[in-house]
Short mmCIF file of C-alpha atoms in Angstrom, two decimals:
data_model
loop_
_atom_site.label_atom_id
_atom_site.label_comp_id
_atom_site.label_asym_id
_atom_site.label_seq_id
_atom_site.Cartn_x
_atom_site.Cartn_y
_atom_site.Cartn_z
CA UNK A 1068 0.00 0.00 0.00
CA UNK A 1069 1.63 3.24 -1.19
CA UNK A 1070 -0.55 5.42 1.02
CA UNK A 1071 -2.23 7.30 -1.81
CA UNK A 1072 -5.80 8.52 -1.61
CA UNK A 1073 -7.84 10.44 -4.13
CA UNK A 1074 -10.93 12.57 -3.65
CA UNK A 1075 -13.60 12.62 -4.73
CA UNK A 1076 -13.84 9.05 -5.98
CA UNK A 1077 -16.77 9.86 -8.24
CA UNK A 1078 -18.02 13.17 -9.59
CA UNK A 1079 -20.64 14.25 -12.08
CA UNK A 1080 -20.49 17.85 -13.21
CA UNK A 1081 -21.72 20.05 -16.02
CA UNK A 1082 -19.84 21.50 -18.95
CA UNK A 1083 -18.19 24.80 -18.12
CA UNK A 1084 -17.89 24.28 -14.38
CA UNK A 1085 -14.53 24.19 -12.57
CA UNK A 1086 -13.49 20.91 -11.00
CA UNK A 1087 -10.62 20.13 -8.64
CA UNK A 1088 -9.39 16.63 -7.92
CA UNK A 1089 -7.15 15.94 -4.96
CA UNK A 1090 -4.37 13.42 -4.52
CA UNK A 1091 -2.97 12.88 -1.04
CA UNK A 1092 0.06 10.79 -0.10
CA UNK A 1093 1.37 9.98 3.34
CA UNK A 1094 4.94 8.83 2.60
CA UNK A 1095 6.72 12.07 1.69
CA UNK A 1096 7.32 11.14 -1.95
CA UNK A 1097 8.90 13.92 -3.97
CA UNK A 1098 7.39 13.02 -7.36
CA UNK A 1099 3.66 12.87 -8.01
CA UNK A 1100 1.74 12.34 -11.25
CA UNK A 1101 -1.71 12.74 -12.74
CA UNK A 1102 -2.87 10.40 -15.52
CA UNK A 1103 -6.14 9.94 -17.33
CA UNK A 1104 -7.35 6.63 -18.69
CA UNK A 1105 -9.76 6.34 -21.59
CA UNK A 1106 -10.89 3.37 -23.69
CA UNK A 1107 -8.64 2.96 -26.70
CA UNK A 1108 -5.94 5.23 -25.31
CA UNK A 1109 -4.55 3.61 -22.22
CA UNK A 1110 -3.09 5.79 -19.50
CA UNK A 1111 -1.76 9.19 -20.52
CA UNK A 1112 0.23 11.63 -18.43
CA UNK A 1113 -1.42 14.99 -17.77
CA UNK A 1114 1.00 16.76 -15.41
CA UNK A 1115 3.59 15.81 -12.86
CA UNK A 1116 5.36 17.40 -9.93
CA UNK A 1117 8.95 17.00 -8.80
CA UNK A 1118 8.60 18.98 -5.60
CA UNK A 1119 6.60 21.64 -3.82
CA UNK A 1120 5.65 24.31 -6.36
CA UNK A 1121 7.58 22.43 -9.10
CA UNK A 1122 5.39 21.03 -11.86
CA UNK A 1123 5.65 20.18 -15.52
CA UNK A 1124 3.35 19.25 -18.38
CA UNK A 1125 2.73 15.79 -19.68
CA UNK A 1126 1.36 14.46 -22.93
CA UNK A 1127 -2.23 15.73 -22.55
CA UNK A 1128 -2.00 18.87 -20.40
CA UNK A 1129 -4.31 21.18 -22.37
CA UNK A 1130 -7.32 22.20 -20.29
CA UNK A 1131 -5.72 21.16 -17.01
CA UNK A 1132 -3.69 22.93 -14.35
CA UNK A 1133 -2.03 21.59 -11.23
CA UNK A 1134 -0.76 22.88 -7.94
CA UNK A 1135 1.43 21.50 -5.20
CA UNK A 1136 1.65 23.75 -2.17
CA UNK A 1137 2.77 20.98 0.17
CA UNK A 1138 4.50 17.65 -0.32
CA UNK A 1139 1.52 15.48 0.48
CA UNK A 1140 -1.07 17.07 -1.80
CA UNK A 1141 -1.20 17.36 -5.59
CA UNK A 1142 -4.28 19.05 -7.03
CA UNK A 1143 -5.58 18.73 -10.58
CA UNK A 1144 -7.94 21.46 -11.77
CA UNK A 1145 -10.17 21.55 -14.80
CA UNK A 1146 -10.82 25.28 -15.14
CA UNK A 1147 -13.86 24.80 -17.35
CA UNK A 1148 -14.80 21.17 -17.72
CA UNK A 1149 -15.68 19.78 -21.15
CA UNK A 1150 -17.28 16.48 -22.13
CA UNK A 1151 -13.95 15.34 -23.58
CA UNK A 1152 -12.57 15.40 -20.04
CA UNK A 1153 -14.93 12.65 -18.96
CA UNK A 1154 -12.45 10.02 -17.87
CA UNK A 1155 -10.92 8.10 -15.02
CA UNK A 1156 -8.12 10.05 -13.35
CA UNK A 1157 -5.29 8.33 -11.51
CA UNK A 1158 -2.68 9.87 -9.27
CA UNK A 1159 0.66 8.13 -8.84
CA UNK A 1160 3.95 8.34 -6.99
CA UNK A 1161 7.30 6.92 -8.02
CA UNK A 1162 9.06 4.15 -6.14
CA UNK A 1163 12.71 3.47 -5.59
CA UNK A 1164 13.16 1.48 -8.82
CA UNK A 1165 11.26 3.90 -11.09
CA UNK A 1166 8.06 1.90 -10.76
CA UNK A 1167 4.92 3.88 -10.04
CA UNK A 1168 2.15 3.21 -7.57
CA UNK A 1169 -1.33 4.44 -8.22
CA UNK A 1170 -4.17 5.80 -6.20
CA UNK A 1171 -7.66 4.27 -6.48
CA UNK A 1172 -8.79 6.71 -9.18
CA UNK A 1173 -11.48 9.34 -9.62
CA UNK A 1174 -14.26 8.68 -12.08
CA UNK A 1175 -15.33 12.03 -13.58
CA UNK A 1176 -18.35 12.52 -15.81
CA UNK A 1177 -18.88 15.87 -17.53
CA UNK A 1178 -22.41 16.28 -18.89
CA UNK B 365 7.36 9.67 -30.35
CA UNK B 366 7.07 7.27 -27.46
CA UNK B 367 5.08 4.17 -28.27
CA UNK B 368 4.36 0.90 -26.61
CA UNK B 369 2.37 -1.64 -28.60
CA UNK B 370 0.38 -4.58 -27.27
CA UNK B 371 -2.11 -7.01 -28.73
CA UNK B 372 -5.38 -5.96 -27.06
CA UNK B 373 -6.82 -9.50 -27.15
CA UNK B 374 -8.95 -10.76 -25.56
CA UNK B 375 -6.98 -13.91 -24.95
CA UNK B 376 -9.38 -16.66 -23.89
CA UNK B 377 -7.36 -19.34 -22.13
CA UNK B 378 -8.48 -22.47 -20.23
CA UNK B 379 -7.58 -22.68 -16.58
CA UNK B 380 -4.22 -24.39 -16.07
CA UNK B 381 -2.84 -23.42 -19.45
CA UNK B 382 0.25 -21.36 -20.16
CA UNK B 383 -0.19 -18.00 -21.85
CA UNK B 384 2.35 -15.49 -23.14
CA UNK B 385 2.08 -11.85 -24.14
CA UNK B 386 4.56 -9.72 -26.01
CA UNK B 387 4.93 -5.97 -26.06
CA UNK B 388 7.09 -3.88 -28.38
CA UNK B 389 8.49 -0.44 -27.68
CA UNK B 390 9.77 2.07 -30.19
CA UNK B 391 12.23 4.18 -28.21
CA UNK B 392 15.63 2.53 -27.98
CA UNK B 393 16.48 4.87 -25.07
CA UNK B 394 13.91 3.13 -22.86
CA UNK B 395 15.54 2.17 -19.59
CA UNK B 396 13.04 0.57 -17.25
CA UNK B 397 10.33 -1.94 -18.04
CA UNK B 398 7.35 -3.20 -16.09
CA UNK B 399 4.25 -5.30 -16.31
CA UNK B 400 1.20 -3.99 -14.50
CA UNK B 401 -2.08 -5.74 -13.88
CA UNK B 402 -5.38 -3.86 -13.94
CA UNK B 403 -8.69 -5.30 -12.83
CA UNK B 404 -11.94 -3.84 -14.09
CA UNK B 405 -12.60 -0.38 -12.62
CA UNK B 406 -9.49 -0.55 -10.44
CA UNK B 407 -6.12 1.12 -10.49
CA UNK B 408 -3.11 -0.48 -12.22
CA UNK B 409 -0.97 -2.50 -9.86
CA UNK B 410 2.66 -3.42 -10.37
CA UNK B 411 2.97 -7.09 -11.29
CA UNK B 412 6.70 -7.19 -11.85
CA UNK B 413 9.68 -5.28 -13.11
CA UNK B 414 11.49 -6.65 -16.14
CA UNK B 415 15.25 -7.02 -15.98
CA UNK B 416 17.71 -7.61 -18.80
CA UNK B 417 18.56 -11.07 -17.51
CA UNK B 418 14.91 -12.04 -17.25
CA UNK B 419 13.14 -12.63 -13.97
CA UNK B 420 10.60 -14.95 -12.45
CA UNK B 421 8.07 -14.53 -9.69
CA UNK B 422 6.17 -17.71 -8.98
CA UNK B 423 4.10 -18.56 -12.04
CA UNK B 424 5.11 -15.37 -13.82
CA UNK B 425 8.21 -14.92 -15.98
CA UNK B 426 9.22 -11.67 -17.65
CA UNK B 427 11.90 -11.23 -20.28
CA UNK B 428 13.45 -8.30 -22.08
CA UNK B 429 14.97 -8.35 -25.56
CA UNK B 430 16.70 -5.01 -26.09
CA UNK B 431 17.95 -5.88 -29.58
CA UNK B 432 14.44 -6.48 -30.87
CA UNK B 433 12.86 -3.98 -28.45
CA UNK B 434 10.25 -6.19 -26.90
CA UNK B 435 9.34 -7.53 -23.51
CA UNK B 436 7.31 -10.61 -22.73
CA UNK B 437 5.22 -12.01 -19.92
CA UNK B 438 4.62 -15.72 -19.44
CA UNK B 439 1.97 -17.02 -17.06
CA UNK B 440 2.12 -20.72 -16.22
CA UNK B 441 -0.68 -22.81 -14.70
CA UNK B 442 -3.14 -19.97 -15.17
CA UNK B 443 -5.80 -19.37 -12.52
CA UNK B 444 -9.25 -17.86 -12.81
CA UNK B 445 -7.92 -14.97 -10.71
CA UNK B 446 -5.38 -14.15 -13.42
CA UNK B 447 -8.21 -12.72 -15.53
CA UNK B 448 -7.36 -9.04 -15.92
CA UNK B 449 -5.81 -6.54 -18.31
CA UNK B 450 -2.02 -6.63 -18.42
CA UNK B 451 -0.27 -3.36 -19.17
CA UNK B 452 3.21 -3.12 -20.61
CA UNK B 453 5.05 -0.05 -19.32
CA UNK B 454 8.38 1.56 -20.18
CA UNK B 455 10.25 4.59 -18.94
CA UNK B 456 12.82 6.85 -20.52
CA UNK B 457 15.77 8.25 -18.58
CA UNK B 458 14.76 7.13 -15.13
CA UNK B 459 11.06 7.66 -15.48
CA UNK B 460 10.81 10.86 -13.45
CA UNK B 461 8.84 12.44 -16.28
CA UNK B 462 6.30 9.65 -16.28
CA UNK B 463 5.69 6.20 -17.64
CA UNK B 464 4.58 5.24 -21.13
CA UNK B 465 1.81 2.67 -21.09
CA UNK B 466 0.65 0.20 -23.65
CA UNK B 467 -3.10 -0.02 -24.06
CA UNK B 468 -3.15 -3.41 -22.40
CA UNK B 469 -3.88 -7.04 -23.21
CA UNK B 470 -7.13 -8.44 -21.90
CA UNK B 471 -6.83 -11.96 -20.52
CA UNK B 472 -9.81 -14.17 -19.71
CA UNK B 473 -9.17 -17.46 -17.94
CA UNK B 474 -12.01 -19.88 -18.52
CA UNK B 475 -12.96 -22.70 -16.13
#
C-alpha cells in the first residue's frame, strides 16, 4: 500500500464548471503524477510534480492545471470542464526502482 | 514519439494453461520496463519489473529483448484470478517524467 488517496472518488459535473481533484500521499514522496485513462488510449500523463511548487506538463496537459503547495497534496484542476474530459483520473507516486504506484482513481463525468 | 504496442486481445485461455504476451516499444532509449495488472474499474498495480537477464516470480516470468525492443510475460498454470488486463510499461531516462503505457492485453481465464 503506497498510502495514496484520491478525492472525490466519483463526480458528475456540467460542462463549463470548474473541477478540482485531490491526490494525497502519506509517505513524503517527492514526485507525483496525474494520468487519465480512456478506452482505446490507455493511460496518458497529464501533469507531474517534482517537488513543492515544481510542476511540468505531460502528454495531454491542455485544459488542465495543477498545484502542489505541500509535499503530500497534488491538485488537478479543470478550469472549465468539457465532455472530452470525462475520464478516469489516476494519481501516482514513483518508487525506488522507477516503478509507479497508483491511487484508487477518480471517475469524472462531464455532462 | 514514445510508443508501446500490445495485442489488445482478448486472450481466452483455459484454466491451467500457459499464456504469453509480447509488447514492443519504439524508443531505444527506454531504460526501465514493467508489467502492470489492472482489474476492471481498479487502479493499475505493479505485477513485476522486467530485468535484462529475465526474472521470475512464482508462475510469472518476464523477459526483455533489447535488440528487438520487446518484452514478454509468461503465465504458467493460469488461474481464474489471473483474468485481468495486463499493461506493458516503459520509462525513458529514469522515469521521473512519467511512464509510457501500452493499451493493455485483456486476458480471460475460462474454467
